[in-house]
Amino acid sequence: MHVSKRSVLWTFLCCGLGVAMVSLDNLVVITALPAIRESLGGDIQQLEWTVNAYTLTYAVLMLPGAALGDRFGRRRMFVVGLGVFTAASAAAALAPGIGALIAARALQGLGAAALMPLNLTLLTAVAPPHRRGAVLGALSAVEGLAIAMGPLVGGVMVEHLTWQWIFWINVPIGLVLLPLGRWKLAESRGPNSRFDLVGTVLAGAGLFGIVFGLIQGPTDGWTSPHVLTALAGGALVVAAFVTWELRTAMPMFPMRLFRRRTFSGMNAAGLLMFAGMFGSVFLLTQFFQGPRGYSPMEAGLRILPWTAVPIFVAPIVGFLSDRIGSRTIVAIGLTFQACGLGWIAARVSPDVDYVSLVPALVLCGLGMTFYFSPTANLVMSSVDAQDRGMASGAVNSLRELGGVLGVAVLASVFTAHGDLATPSSFTDGMVPALWTGACLIAVGAVAVLTTPRRPKTERTAGRDAAMTISGAGNAQA
């Protein structure tokens, strides 16, 4: 079935705005935490949960969200998730207290989990095979840019408006996207007509235990009974989930996908990339606002050399991925990212000249762009058309888990070597934490290099994409 260029553009617009809304909320709230505390009160742990409540539900429910899309319709679940996310954003802006804000943030995560894993599947279904790398690369670049712009957007909103606007900004976008998505997106479903309730419950419960343990570990101590119970219990339930999925006739997530080296290697790289990037951006934002004394907006502007690079480089990288393949580009991107973080770690000090950090920030921006742009095409080309919904869910879920892991691990390294008391003690903790983040991303680069240079499924990507388009057209008819 022929898909018009206009359909591709409309689908990209819907998916791109959805990705931007969800991804921006990963870091935008961090900049607003001091203003939220002043307005609503609450202790440190409650403030942490204004960030973690979103991350927890988002990461835990991503795979079930993809399964629901395969079962009930991907366009339908995209619109439902968008509606929940928009309503929860309004509730967060109107929250009268810290408890209500935490609840609204959890609801935002629920909407994001239903919306996010379906973006790649919806766009893959309409992207022409010969342009799919560039189209999916552009979508991934939008995601990376939105994540990196979080501190700047949050700083501008807090400094010139009020902290509530970090949530209000989602509402008009959501209200425009709701009818647009219903009207312009093509409906499609996965091959399984039966919903795997047992697998969904096991996946949700297992990931909840692991993510909860990772979140609480730095605060309560990694050896505290409830943290150890959450981590060990979550790991056992995840093992039960894997066992169930291997034995059931209609699995929620086909474990056979991890037998493909490209799929498993890229997912490992994604987890490590997000771990190093999220933890490092979190610390760098606090460094600019704390020891260097910049305002929230000034701190966001100082990170702009990192965040602005994708605007100029992403289209070129997407084009190159279609011509020379994605594996080498992604590995180079992760290497750039690791070297950039290592550069910052080697240079940072309480009185460091900001100009000396600019080349490192630009290198990080290049690395982020080289990673994000080709990754979507590489992963989606490594699986068959009928598995792309769950593949997208796995990619996003593991990335989000990586972000939680990165903040937890780098915060623990920071606490072990420094504290917030003085600029000197802050950098004492920040330096080893950044080196840890650089090492995590470097391991991710090695994981990419273990994948096949030209996987068989990449050579048959055009045929699979055509099948997906045909299936989407039949479902819509």
GROMACS .gro file of C-alpha atoms in nm:
model
  477
    1MET     CA    1   0.000   0.000   0.000
    2HIS     CA    2   0.137   0.342  -0.098
    3VAL     CA    3   0.163   0.592   0.187
    4SER     CA    4   0.170   0.959   0.091
    5LYS     CA    5   0.437   1.198   0.205
    6ARG     CA    6   0.165   1.399   0.379
    7SER     CA    7   0.068   1.098   0.592
    8VAL     CA    8   0.430   1.055   0.697
    9LEU     CA    9   0.456   1.422   0.792
   10TRP     CA   10   0.133   1.418   0.993
   11THR     CA   11   0.238   1.100   1.173
   12PHE     CA   12   0.580   1.248   1.249
   13LEU     CA   13   0.418   1.565   1.384
   14CYS     CA   14   0.189   1.369   1.618
   15CYS     CA   15   0.458   1.130   1.734
   16GLY     CA   16   0.723   1.401   1.761
   17LEU     CA   17   0.510   1.626   1.981
   18GLY     CA   18   0.410   1.327   2.194
   19VAL     CA   19   0.774   1.227   2.239
   20ALA     CA   20   0.874   1.586   2.322
   21MET     CA   21   0.604   1.621   2.590
   22VAL     CA   22   0.693   1.296   2.761
   23SER     CA   23   1.072   1.326   2.732
   24LEU     CA   24   1.082   1.685   2.855
   25ASP     CA   25   0.926   1.580   3.185
   26ASN     CA   26   1.222   1.355   3.262
   27LEU     CA   27   1.442   1.645   3.375
   28VAL     CA   28   1.235   1.963   3.366
   29VAL     CA   29   1.104   1.915   3.720
   30ILE     CA   30   1.453   1.890   3.871
   31THR     CA   31   1.522   2.258   3.808
   32ALA     CA   32   1.192   2.356   3.972
   33LEU     CA   33   1.237   2.159   4.297
   34PRO     CA   34   1.348   2.459   4.510
   35ALA     CA   35   1.046   2.662   4.393
   36ILE     CA   36   0.810   2.367   4.453
   37ARG     CA   37   0.945   2.324   4.807
   38GLU     CA   38   0.894   2.694   4.878
   39SER     CA   39   0.538   2.684   4.744
   40LEU     CA   40   0.407   2.348   4.870
   41GLY     CA   41   0.645   2.253   5.147
   42GLY     CA   42   0.747   1.893   5.204
   43ASP     CA   43   1.067   1.723   5.315
   44ILE     CA   44   1.355   1.614   5.094
   45GLN     CA   45   1.219   1.265   5.035
   46GLN     CA   46   0.880   1.399   4.927
   47LEU     CA   47   1.051   1.635   4.684
   48GLU     CA   48   1.247   1.343   4.541
   49TRP     CA   49   0.921   1.159   4.484
   50THR     CA   50   0.789   1.445   4.270
   51VAL     CA   51   1.053   1.325   4.022
   52ASN     CA   52   1.052   0.955   4.104
   53ALA     CA   53   0.674   0.901   4.102
   54TYR     CA   54   0.677   0.986   3.732
   55THR     CA   55   0.985   0.779   3.657
   56LEU     CA   56   0.856   0.478   3.851
   57THR     CA   57   0.518   0.443   3.682
   58TYR     CA   58   0.667   0.533   3.344
   59ALA     CA   59   0.935   0.263   3.358
   60VAL     CA   60   0.720  -0.006   3.517
   61LEU     CA   61   0.419   0.023   3.285
   62MET     CA   62   0.601   0.069   2.953
   63LEU     CA   63   0.587  -0.297   2.845
   64PRO     CA   64   0.221  -0.338   2.950
   65GLY     CA   65   0.147  -0.018   2.756
   66ALA     CA   66   0.299  -0.166   2.441
   67ALA     CA   67   0.104  -0.490   2.496
   68LEU     CA   68  -0.223  -0.299   2.532
   69GLY     CA   69  -0.147  -0.116   2.207
   70ASP     CA   70  -0.091  -0.446   2.027
   71ARG     CA   71  -0.416  -0.584   2.169
   72PHE     CA   72  -0.659  -0.290   2.151
   73GLY     CA   73  -0.505  -0.074   1.878
   74ARG     CA   74  -0.193   0.139   1.877
   75ARG     CA   75  -0.361   0.461   1.769
   76ARG     CA   76  -0.632   0.412   2.031
   77MET     CA   77  -0.383   0.359   2.314
   78PHE     CA   78  -0.170   0.650   2.190
   79VAL     CA   79  -0.472   0.880   2.217
   80VAL     CA   80  -0.574   0.736   2.556
   81GLY     CA   81  -0.222   0.781   2.693
   82LEU     CA   82  -0.210   1.134   2.556
   83GLY     CA   83  -0.541   1.219   2.724
   84VAL     CA   84  -0.425   1.081   3.060
   85PHE     CA   85  -0.093   1.265   3.035
   86THR     CA   86  -0.263   1.596   2.948
   87ALA     CA   87  -0.518   1.568   3.231
   88ALA     CA   88  -0.248   1.470   3.480
   89SER     CA   89  -0.037   1.771   3.374
   90ALA     CA   90  -0.328   2.002   3.456
   91ALA     CA   91  -0.377   1.824   3.790
   92ALA     CA   92  -0.007   1.871   3.871
   93ALA     CA   93  -0.027   2.243   3.795
   94LEU     CA   94  -0.334   2.277   4.020
   95ALA     CA   95  -0.198   2.059   4.302
   96PRO     CA   96  -0.276   2.217   4.643
   97GLY     CA   97  -0.010   2.019   4.828
   98ILE     CA   98   0.294   1.800   4.783
   99GLY     CA   99   0.095   1.478   4.817
  100ALA     CA  100  -0.144   1.579   4.538
  101LEU     CA  101   0.152   1.673   4.318
  102ILE     CA  102   0.314   1.332   4.371
  103ALA     CA  103  -0.014   1.159   4.280
  104ALA     CA  104  -0.050   1.369   3.964
  105ARG     CA  105   0.308   1.291   3.867
  106ALA     CA  106   0.238   0.918   3.901
  107LEU     CA  107  -0.065   0.962   3.675
  108GLN     CA  108   0.154   1.146   3.424
  109GLY     CA  109   0.384   0.844   3.420
  110LEU     CA  110   0.084   0.619   3.351
  111GLY     CA  111  -0.012   0.827   3.049
  112ALA     CA  112   0.347   0.839   2.925
  113ALA     CA  113   0.378   0.460   2.953
  114ALA     CA  114   0.073   0.416   2.729
  115LEU     CA  115   0.187   0.679   2.478
  116MET     CA  116   0.564   0.644   2.449
  117PRO     CA  117   0.619   0.283   2.331
  118LEU     CA  118   0.376   0.331   2.041
  119ASN     CA  119   0.551   0.626   1.876
  120LEU     CA  120   0.815   0.419   1.698
  121THR     CA  121   0.561   0.158   1.587
  122LEU     CA  122   0.319   0.414   1.444
  123LEU     CA  123   0.593   0.597   1.257
  124THR     CA  124   0.761   0.280   1.130
  125ALA     CA  125   0.428   0.175   0.979
  126VAL     CA  126   0.419   0.476   0.743
  127ALA     CA  127   0.788   0.562   0.684
  128PRO     CA  128   0.912   0.462   0.335
  129PRO     CA  129   1.175   0.186   0.361
  130HIS     CA  130   1.444   0.393   0.190
  131ARG     CA  131   1.382   0.692   0.420
  132ARG     CA  132   1.303   0.512   0.742
  133GLY     CA  133   1.648   0.569   0.894
  134ALA     CA  134   1.622   0.945   0.849
  135VAL     CA  135   1.261   0.961   0.972
  136LEU     CA  136   1.319   0.748   1.283
  137GLY     CA  137   1.650   0.925   1.342
  138ALA     CA  138   1.471   1.260   1.343
  139LEU     CA  139   1.220   1.126   1.597
  140SER     CA  140   1.501   0.999   1.820
  141ALA     CA  141   1.674   1.337   1.788
  142VAL     CA  142   1.354   1.507   1.905
  143GLU     CA  143   1.358   1.278   2.209
  144GLY     CA  144   1.721   1.349   2.288
  145LEU     CA  145   1.676   1.723   2.243
  146ALA     CA  146   1.368   1.730   2.468
  147ILE     CA  147   1.552   1.540   2.742
  148ALA     CA  148   1.855   1.767   2.724
  149MET     CA  149   1.646   2.087   2.708
  150GLY     CA  150   1.468   1.999   3.032
  151PRO     CA  151   1.695   2.203   3.261
  152LEU     CA  152   1.678   2.512   3.035
  153VAL     CA  153   1.299   2.498   2.988
  154GLY     CA  154   1.249   2.441   3.360
  155GLY     CA  155   1.481   2.728   3.447
  156VAL     CA  156   1.306   2.974   3.214
  157MET     CA  157   0.960   2.877   3.344
  158VAL     CA  158   1.059   2.902   3.710
  159GLU     CA  159   1.251   3.227   3.673
  160HIS     CA  160   1.008   3.422   3.453
  161LEU     CA  161   0.669   3.261   3.527
  162THR     CA  162   0.590   3.013   3.805
  163TRP     CA  163   0.682   2.647   3.859
  164GLN     CA  164   0.326   2.546   3.763
  165TRP     CA  165   0.401   2.638   3.401
  166ILE     CA  166   0.632   2.340   3.360
  167PHE     CA  167   0.305   2.140   3.367
  168TRP     CA  168   0.067   2.390   3.207
  169ILE     CA  169   0.279   2.392   2.891
  170ASN     CA  170   0.169   2.034   2.820
  171VAL     CA  171  -0.204   2.111   2.826
  172PRO     CA  172  -0.252   2.313   2.503
  173ILE     CA  173  -0.019   2.077   2.316
  174GLY     CA  174  -0.220   1.779   2.437
  175LEU     CA  175  -0.553   1.939   2.351
  176VAL     CA  176  -0.434   1.998   1.994
  177LEU     CA  177  -0.283   1.651   1.959
  178LEU     CA  178  -0.588   1.460   2.084
  179PRO     CA  179  -0.812   1.526   1.781
  180LEU     CA  180  -0.513   1.538   1.547
  181GLY     CA  181  -0.394   1.191   1.652
  182ARG     CA  182  -0.743   1.047   1.621
  183TRP     CA  183  -0.780   1.196   1.274
  184LYS     CA  184  -0.435   1.153   1.119
  185LEU     CA  185  -0.282   0.836   1.269
  186ALA     CA  186  -0.343   0.498   1.104
  187GLU     CA  187  -0.472   0.223   1.333
  188SER     CA  188  -0.280  -0.106   1.364
  189ARG     CA  189  -0.261  -0.400   1.602
  190GLY     CA  190  -0.011  -0.668   1.696
  191PRO     CA  191  -0.045  -1.033   1.600
  192ASN     CA  192  -0.170  -1.150   1.941
  193SER     CA  193  -0.543  -1.120   1.998
  194ARG     CA  194  -0.526  -1.244   2.357
  195PHE     CA  195  -0.400  -1.020   2.638
  196ASP     CA  196  -0.132  -1.180   2.859
  197LEU     CA  197  -0.263  -1.076   3.201
  198VAL     CA  198  -0.024  -1.294   3.402
  199GLY     CA  199   0.278  -1.167   3.210
  200THR     CA  200   0.163  -0.807   3.248
  201VAL     CA  201   0.120  -0.839   3.626
  202LEU     CA  202   0.456  -1.014   3.668
  203ALA     CA  203   0.639  -0.757   3.455
  204GLY     CA  204   0.481  -0.464   3.639
  205ALA     CA  205   0.543  -0.607   3.986
  206GLY     CA  206   0.901  -0.711   3.912
  207LEU     CA  207   1.003  -0.380   3.758
  208PHE     CA  208   0.828  -0.192   4.040
  209GLY     CA  209   1.040  -0.374   4.299
  210ILE     CA  210   1.367  -0.310   4.116
  211VAL     CA  211   1.296   0.055   4.037
  212PHE     CA  212   1.167   0.124   4.390
  213GLY     CA  213   1.484  -0.026   4.534
  214LEU     CA  214   1.703   0.181   4.301
  215ILE     CA  215   1.519   0.499   4.392
  216GLN     CA  216   1.527   0.442   4.769
  217GLY     CA  217   1.881   0.301   4.782
  218PRO     CA  218   2.073   0.632   4.795
  219THR     CA  219   1.833   0.776   5.055
  220ASP     CA  220   1.774   0.480   5.288
  221GLY     CA  221   2.096   0.288   5.230
  222TRP     CA  222   2.160  -0.002   4.996
  223THR     CA  223   2.172  -0.249   5.287
  224SER     CA  224   1.843  -0.141   5.448
  225PRO     CA  225   1.593  -0.429   5.475
  226HIS     CA  226   1.318  -0.279   5.258
  227VAL     CA  227   1.564  -0.179   4.982
  228LEU     CA  228   1.719  -0.526   4.974
  229THR     CA  229   1.372  -0.683   4.983
  230ALA     CA  230   1.252  -0.466   4.696
  231LEU     CA  231   1.557  -0.541   4.480
  232ALA     CA  232   1.569  -0.914   4.554
  233GLY     CA  233   1.191  -0.955   4.530
  234GLY     CA  234   1.178  -0.758   4.206
  235ALA     CA  235   1.457  -0.969   4.055
  236LEU     CA  236   1.276  -1.292   4.150
  237VAL     CA  237   0.948  -1.172   4.000
  238VAL     CA  238   1.126  -1.065   3.680
  239ALA     CA  239   1.278  -1.415   3.664
  240ALA     CA  240   0.927  -1.558   3.704
  241PHE     CA  241   0.810  -1.327   3.425
  242VAL     CA  242   1.084  -1.454   3.191
  243THR     CA  243   0.997  -1.815   3.274
  244TRP     CA  244   0.628  -1.752   3.210
  245GLU     CA  245   0.693  -1.574   2.880
  246LEU     CA  246   0.910  -1.861   2.758
  247ARG     CA  247   0.636  -2.116   2.830
  248THR     CA  248   0.309  -1.942   2.749
  249ALA     CA  249   0.160  -1.981   2.401
  250MET     CA  250   0.075  -1.610   2.367
  251PRO     CA  251   0.349  -1.412   2.548
  252MET     CA  252   0.323  -1.043   2.624
  253PHE     CA  253   0.688  -1.003   2.527
  254PRO     CA  254   0.861  -1.257   2.299
  255MET     CA  255   1.188  -1.341   2.475
  256ARG     CA  256   1.326  -1.478   2.148
  257LEU     CA  257   1.401  -1.117   2.050
  258PHE     CA  258   1.695  -1.113   2.290
  259ARG     CA  259   1.854  -1.396   2.093
  260ARG     CA  260   1.920  -1.137   1.823
  261ARG     CA  261   2.253  -0.977   1.896
  262THR     CA  262   2.157  -0.642   1.748
  263PHE     CA  263   1.843  -0.616   1.962
  264SER     CA  264   2.008  -0.726   2.287
  265GLY     CA  265   2.327  -0.524   2.228
  266MET     CA  266   2.142  -0.203   2.146
  267ASN     CA  267   1.915  -0.240   2.448
  268ALA     CA  268   2.218  -0.288   2.674
  269ALA     CA  269   2.379   0.019   2.516
  270GLY     CA  270   2.060   0.222   2.564
  271LEU     CA  271   2.039   0.134   2.933
  272LEU     CA  272   2.403   0.232   2.989
  273MET     CA  273   2.378   0.549   2.778
  274PHE     CA  274   2.078   0.676   2.972
  275ALA     CA  275   2.241   0.581   3.303
  276GLY     CA  276   2.552   0.786   3.231
  277MET     CA  277   2.371   1.076   3.064
  278PHE     CA  278   2.086   1.123   3.315
  279GLY     CA  279   2.310   1.100   3.620
  280SER     CA  280   2.565   1.340   3.472
  281VAL     CA  281   2.312   1.603   3.356
  282PHE     CA  282   2.148   1.590   3.699
  283LEU     CA  283   2.481   1.662   3.873
  284LEU     CA  284   2.593   1.921   3.619
  285THR     CA  285   2.269   2.118   3.658
  286GLN     CA  286   2.313   2.119   4.037
  287PHE     CA  287   2.678   2.223   4.000
  288PHE     CA  288   2.590   2.530   3.796
  289GLN     CA  289   2.314   2.632   4.041
  290GLY     CA  290   2.507   2.543   4.357
  291PRO     CA  291   2.887   2.599   4.359
  292ARG     CA  292   2.878   2.836   4.060
  293GLY     CA  293   2.576   3.031   4.189
  294TYR     CA  294   2.386   3.065   3.860
  295SER     CA  295   2.011   3.115   3.850
  296PRO     CA  296   1.795   2.829   3.712
  297MET     CA  297   1.777   2.993   3.369
  298GLU     CA  298   2.149   3.076   3.367
  299ALA     CA  299   2.227   2.715   3.456
  300GLY     CA  300   2.010   2.593   3.168
  301LEU     CA  301   2.185   2.831   2.929
  302ARG     CA  302   2.526   2.699   3.039
  303ILE     CA  303   2.422   2.352   2.920
  304LEU     CA  304   2.305   2.490   2.583
  305PRO     CA  305   2.626   2.390   2.396
  306TRP     CA  306   2.529   2.032   2.481
  307THR     CA  307   2.160   2.064   2.400
  308ALA     CA  308   2.178   2.278   2.085
  309VAL     CA  309   2.402   2.045   1.882
  310PRO     CA  310   2.122   1.802   1.781
  311ILE     CA  311   1.934   2.083   1.603
  312PHE     CA  312   2.217   2.119   1.351
  313VAL     CA  313   2.363   1.770   1.337
  314ALA     CA  314   2.065   1.531   1.365
  315PRO     CA  315   1.943   1.559   1.002
  316ILE     CA  316   2.295   1.485   0.873
  317VAL     CA  317   2.337   1.186   1.104
  318GLY     CA  318   1.998   1.046   1.003
  319PHE     CA  319   2.094   1.076   0.637
  320LEU     CA  320   2.428   0.903   0.696
  321SER     CA  321   2.262   0.614   0.881
  322ASP     CA  322   2.068   0.531   0.565
  323ARG     CA  323   2.388   0.537   0.359
  324ILE     CA  324   2.660   0.373   0.569
  325GLY     CA  325   2.465   0.186   0.838
  326SER     CA  326   2.390   0.266   1.199
  327ARG     CA  327   2.623   0.046   1.403
  328THR     CA  328   2.943   0.249   1.358
  329ILE     CA  329   2.765   0.582   1.401
  330VAL     CA  330   2.609   0.474   1.733
  331ALA     CA  331   2.942   0.342   1.863
  332ILE     CA  332   3.114   0.670   1.771
  333GLY     CA  333   2.836   0.864   1.942
  334LEU     CA  334   2.874   0.671   2.267
  335THR     CA  335   3.251   0.721   2.249
  336PHE     CA  336   3.205   1.097   2.202
  337GLN     CA  337   2.965   1.106   2.498
  338ALA     CA  338   3.204   0.915   2.724
  339CYS     CA  339   3.501   1.134   2.622
  340GLY     CA  340   3.297   1.451   2.681
  341LEU     CA  341   3.203   1.345   3.034
  342GLY     CA  342   3.563   1.242   3.102
  343TRP     CA  343   3.679   1.584   2.982
  344ILE     CA  344   3.440   1.758   3.222
  345ALA     CA  345   3.547   1.530   3.509
  346ALA     CA  346   3.912   1.612   3.442
  347ARG     CA  347   3.852   1.989   3.428
  348VAL     CA  348   3.577   2.061   3.681
  349SER     CA  349   3.661   2.247   4.002
  350PRO     CA  350   3.490   2.508   4.221
  351ASP     CA  351   3.646   2.793   4.020
  352VAL     CA  352   3.668   2.629   3.677
  353ASP     CA  353   3.645   2.864   3.380
  354TYR     CA  354   3.317   2.784   3.206
  355VAL     CA  355   3.470   2.847   2.862
  356SER     CA  356   3.708   2.555   2.917
  357LEU     CA  357   3.407   2.323   2.952
  358VAL     CA  358   3.236   2.433   2.629
  359PRO     CA  359   3.428   2.196   2.397
  360ALA     CA  360   3.342   1.905   2.628
  361LEU     CA  361   2.974   2.005   2.627
  362VAL     CA  362   2.976   2.023   2.246
  363LEU     CA  363   3.138   1.679   2.233
  364CYS     CA  364   2.861   1.546   2.459
  365GLY     CA  365   2.603   1.701   2.227
  366LEU     CA  366   2.762   1.533   1.926
  367GLY     CA  367   2.769   1.204   2.109
  368MET     CA  368   2.403   1.230   2.207
  369THR     CA  369   2.304   1.309   1.848
  370PHE     CA  370   2.512   1.028   1.698
  371TYR     CA  371   2.353   0.787   1.945
  372PHE     CA  372   1.989   0.895   1.924
  373SER     CA  373   1.952   0.951   1.550
  374PRO     CA  374   2.031   0.600   1.417
  375THR     CA  375   1.927   0.391   1.720
  376ALA     CA  376   1.556   0.368   1.643
  377ASN     CA  377   1.613   0.243   1.289
  378LEU     CA  378   1.879  -0.004   1.404
  379VAL     CA  379   1.657  -0.159   1.672
  380MET     CA  380   1.336  -0.160   1.469
  381SER     CA  381   1.517  -0.316   1.172
  382SER     CA  382   1.647  -0.598   1.393
  383VAL     CA  383   1.299  -0.743   1.456
  384ASP     CA  384   1.012  -0.863   1.241
  385ALA     CA  385   0.724  -0.630   1.165
  386GLN     CA  386   0.481  -0.802   1.403
  387ASP     CA  387   0.724  -0.761   1.696
  388ARG     CA  388   0.791  -0.389   1.659
  389GLY     CA  389   0.534  -0.279   1.917
  390MET     CA  390   0.696  -0.485   2.193
  391ALA     CA  391   1.047  -0.398   2.067
  392SER     CA  392   0.965  -0.028   2.103
  393GLY     CA  393   0.828  -0.088   2.452
  394ALA     CA  394   1.142  -0.276   2.556
  395VAL     CA  395   1.372  -0.004   2.423
  396ASN     CA  396   1.192   0.275   2.608
  397SER     CA  397   1.148   0.074   2.928
  398LEU     CA  398   1.517  -0.017   2.950
  399ARG     CA  399   1.621   0.340   2.871
  400GLU     CA  400   1.401   0.470   3.153
  401LEU     CA  401   1.537   0.208   3.389
  402GLY     CA  402   1.883   0.323   3.285
  403GLY     CA  403   1.796   0.679   3.381
  404VAL     CA  404   1.679   0.567   3.725
  405LEU     CA  405   1.988   0.351   3.766
  406GLY     CA  406   2.219   0.633   3.658
  407VAL     CA  407   2.081   0.891   3.900
  408ALA     CA  408   2.089   0.633   4.183
  409VAL     CA  409   2.441   0.508   4.114
  410LEU     CA  410   2.600   0.846   4.042
  411ALA     CA  411   2.427   0.998   4.347
  412SER     CA  412   2.569   0.717   4.562
  413VAL     CA  413   2.920   0.776   4.423
  414PHE     CA  414   2.875   1.149   4.485
  415THR     CA  415   2.764   1.090   4.846
  416ALA     CA  416   3.054   0.854   4.912
  417HIS     CA  417   3.312   1.116   4.811
  418GLY     CA  418   3.151   1.456   4.877
  419ASP     CA  419   2.844   1.649   4.987
  420LEU     CA  420   2.647   1.970   4.927
  421ALA     CA  421   2.808   2.168   5.209
  422THR     CA  422   3.073   2.361   5.015
  423PRO     CA  423   3.174   2.408   4.651
  424SER     CA  424   3.492   2.210   4.716
  425SER     CA  425   3.311   1.915   4.873
  426PHE     CA  426   3.057   1.922   4.589
  427THR     CA  427   3.324   1.884   4.322
  428ASP     CA  428   3.498   1.620   4.536
  429GLY     CA  429   3.188   1.406   4.489
  430MET     CA  430   3.107   1.518   4.136
  431VAL     CA  431   3.440   1.419   3.978
  432PRO     CA  432   3.427   1.044   4.057
  433ALA     CA  433   3.056   1.039   3.976
  434LEU     CA  434   3.119   1.182   3.628
  435TRP     CA  435   3.399   0.933   3.568
  436THR     CA  436   3.154   0.659   3.663
  437GLY     CA  437   2.903   0.791   3.410
  438ALA     CA  438   3.173   0.804   3.141
  439CYS     CA  439   3.270   0.443   3.211
  440LEU     CA  440   2.909   0.324   3.190
  441ILE     CA  441   2.868   0.485   2.847
  442ALA     CA  442   3.202   0.346   2.729
  443VAL     CA  443   3.081  -0.004   2.816
  444GLY     CA  444   2.770   0.076   2.610
  445ALA     CA  445   2.996   0.152   2.311
  446VAL     CA  446   3.156  -0.189   2.350
  447ALA     CA  447   2.809  -0.349   2.360
  448VAL     CA  448   2.725  -0.185   2.025
  449LEU     CA  449   3.045  -0.314   1.868
  450THR     CA  450   2.947  -0.670   1.960
  451THR     CA  451   2.640  -0.649   1.735
  452PRO     CA  452   2.655  -0.771   1.373
  453ARG     CA  453   2.775  -0.511   1.123
  454ARG     CA  454   2.492  -0.584   0.879
  455PRO     CA  455   2.221  -0.792   1.047
  456LYS     CA  456   2.004  -0.997   0.814
  457THR     CA  457   1.691  -0.818   0.932
  458GLU     CA  458   1.842  -0.483   0.836
  459ARG     CA  459   1.882  -0.609   0.479
  460THR     CA  460   1.517  -0.717   0.478
  461ALA     CA  461   1.395  -0.399   0.649
  462GLY     CA  462   1.226  -0.275   0.334
  463ARG     CA  463   1.018  -0.590   0.303
  464ASP     CA  464   0.920  -0.582   0.672
  465ALA     CA  465   0.828  -0.213   0.658
  466ALA     CA  466   0.612  -0.279   0.355
  467MET     CA  467   0.436  -0.557   0.544
  468THR     CA  468   0.379  -0.320   0.835
  469ILE     CA  469   0.235  -0.053   0.608
  470SER     CA  470   0.009  -0.307   0.445
  471GLY     CA  471  -0.107  -0.435   0.783
  472ALA     CA  472  -0.175  -0.081   0.905
  473GLY     CA  473  -0.378  -0.008   0.592
  474ASN     CA  474  -0.581  -0.324   0.632
  475ALA     CA  475  -0.650  -0.247   0.997
  476GLN     CA  476  -0.757   0.106   0.912
  477ALA     CA  477  -0.987  -0.022   0.637
   0.00000   0.00000   0.00000
